[in-house]
Amino acid sequence: ELEGSGVVLVLWDTNVPADSMIFYGLNDRYGQSFYDAELRQTRTFGEPRITDLEIGTEYHFKIKSTDGWGNFIESDDLVFTPR
């Protein structure tokens, strides 16, 4: 983490263990992604910290998850603003 950098903790849960990825950026085209291999297919919730964000800047994000049977789901476009 950089001094003064924005950090966000994203929380979600699924009804079965799933492999999940967060897509985020300054608009709904995202452009960046976050994946935590330690969360892969082992949990029904996620809580990764995304760092080095601009404080006070609005970011768009969505979460995409796939379970062990190949079922796929994604969230709506959501926003957060690091403080």
Tab-separated table of C-alpha atoms in Angstrom:
chain	number	residue	atom	x	y	z
A	1	GLU	CA	0.000	0.000	0.000
A	2	LEU	CA	1.252	3.466	-0.805
A	3	GLU	CA	1.064	6.308	1.698
A	4	GLY	CA	-2.204	8.143	1.091
A	5	SER	CA	-3.514	5.645	-1.451
A	6	GLY	CA	-7.167	4.695	-1.498
A	7	VAL	CA	-8.179	1.192	-0.497
A	8	VAL	CA	-11.512	-0.567	-0.881
A	9	LEU	CA	-12.670	-3.823	0.663
A	10	VAL	CA	-15.234	-5.550	-1.576
A	11	LEU	CA	-17.545	-8.084	0.105
A	12	TRP	CA	-19.872	-10.605	-1.525
A	13	ASP	CA	-21.196	-14.096	-1.019
A	14	THR	CA	-22.420	-16.955	-3.167
A	15	ASN	CA	-24.545	-19.977	-2.299
A	16	VAL	CA	-21.798	-22.429	-3.402
A	17	PRO	CA	-17.992	-22.116	-3.621
A	18	ALA	CA	-17.094	-20.159	-6.739
A	19	ASP	CA	-14.129	-18.732	-8.604
A	20	SER	CA	-14.644	-14.947	-8.654
A	21	MET	CA	-13.028	-11.938	-10.275
A	22	ILE	CA	-13.616	-8.212	-9.727
A	23	PHE	CA	-13.521	-5.850	-12.710
A	24	TYR	CA	-13.154	-2.148	-11.930
A	25	GLY	CA	-12.300	1.194	-13.502
A	26	LEU	CA	-13.344	4.803	-13.970
A	27	ASN	CA	-16.360	3.852	-16.109
A	28	ASP	CA	-18.459	0.806	-16.957
A	29	ARG	CA	-15.808	-0.419	-19.406
A	30	TYR	CA	-13.706	-1.194	-16.293
A	31	GLY	CA	-10.194	-1.818	-17.663
A	32	GLN	CA	-8.681	-3.356	-14.529
A	33	SER	CA	-9.310	-6.606	-12.728
A	34	PHE	CA	-8.537	-8.248	-9.415
A	35	TYR	CA	-8.274	-11.966	-8.825
A	36	ASP	CA	-7.283	-13.719	-5.601
A	37	ALA	CA	-6.234	-17.327	-6.259
A	38	GLU	CA	-6.536	-18.132	-2.538
A	39	LEU	CA	-10.293	-17.602	-2.756
A	40	ARG	CA	-10.650	-19.953	-5.724
A	41	GLN	CA	-13.429	-22.522	-5.271
A	42	THR	CA	-12.826	-22.665	-1.526
A	43	ARG	CA	-15.271	-20.168	-0.095
A	44	THR	CA	-18.742	-18.817	-0.595
A	45	PHE	CA	-17.696	-15.258	0.182
A	46	GLY	CA	-14.995	-12.856	-0.898
A	47	GLU	CA	-13.323	-9.972	0.849
A	48	PRO	CA	-10.280	-8.817	-1.139
A	49	ARG	CA	-8.703	-5.394	-0.682
A	50	ILE	CA	-8.033	-3.382	-3.825
A	51	THR	CA	-5.251	-0.856	-3.241
A	52	ASP	CA	-3.589	2.127	-4.939
A	53	LEU	CA	-6.874	3.820	-5.826
A	54	GLU	CA	-7.367	7.579	-6.095
A	55	ILE	CA	-9.040	8.910	-2.956
A	56	GLY	CA	-12.324	10.683	-3.746
A	57	THR	CA	-12.583	9.193	-7.257
A	58	GLU	CA	-15.692	7.226	-8.215
A	59	TYR	CA	-14.944	3.737	-9.577
A	60	HIS	CA	-17.304	1.338	-11.314
A	61	PHE	CA	-17.051	-2.377	-10.597
A	62	LYS	CA	-18.702	-5.733	-11.137
A	63	ILE	CA	-18.048	-9.218	-9.814
A	64	LYS	CA	-18.142	-12.303	-12.034
A	65	SER	CA	-18.301	-15.762	-10.447
A	66	THR	CA	-18.222	-19.302	-11.828
A	67	ASP	CA	-18.886	-22.385	-9.724
A	68	GLY	CA	-17.336	-25.844	-10.109
A	69	TRP	CA	-20.107	-26.920	-12.529
A	70	GLY	CA	-19.472	-23.997	-14.885
A	71	ASN	CA	-22.509	-21.963	-13.820
A	72	PHE	CA	-21.748	-18.275	-14.367
A	73	ILE	CA	-23.198	-15.156	-12.749
A	74	GLU	CA	-22.209	-11.509	-12.672
A	75	SER	CA	-23.320	-8.543	-10.610
A	76	ASP	CA	-24.799	-5.346	-11.944
A	77	ASP	CA	-22.519	-2.357	-12.507
A	78	LEU	CA	-21.883	-0.862	-9.065
A	79	VAL	CA	-19.798	2.072	-7.801
A	80	PHE	CA	-17.515	2.891	-4.882
A	81	THR	CA	-15.469	5.929	-3.863
A	82	PRO	CA	-12.321	5.397	-1.767
A	83	ARG	CA	-11.934	7.804	1.175
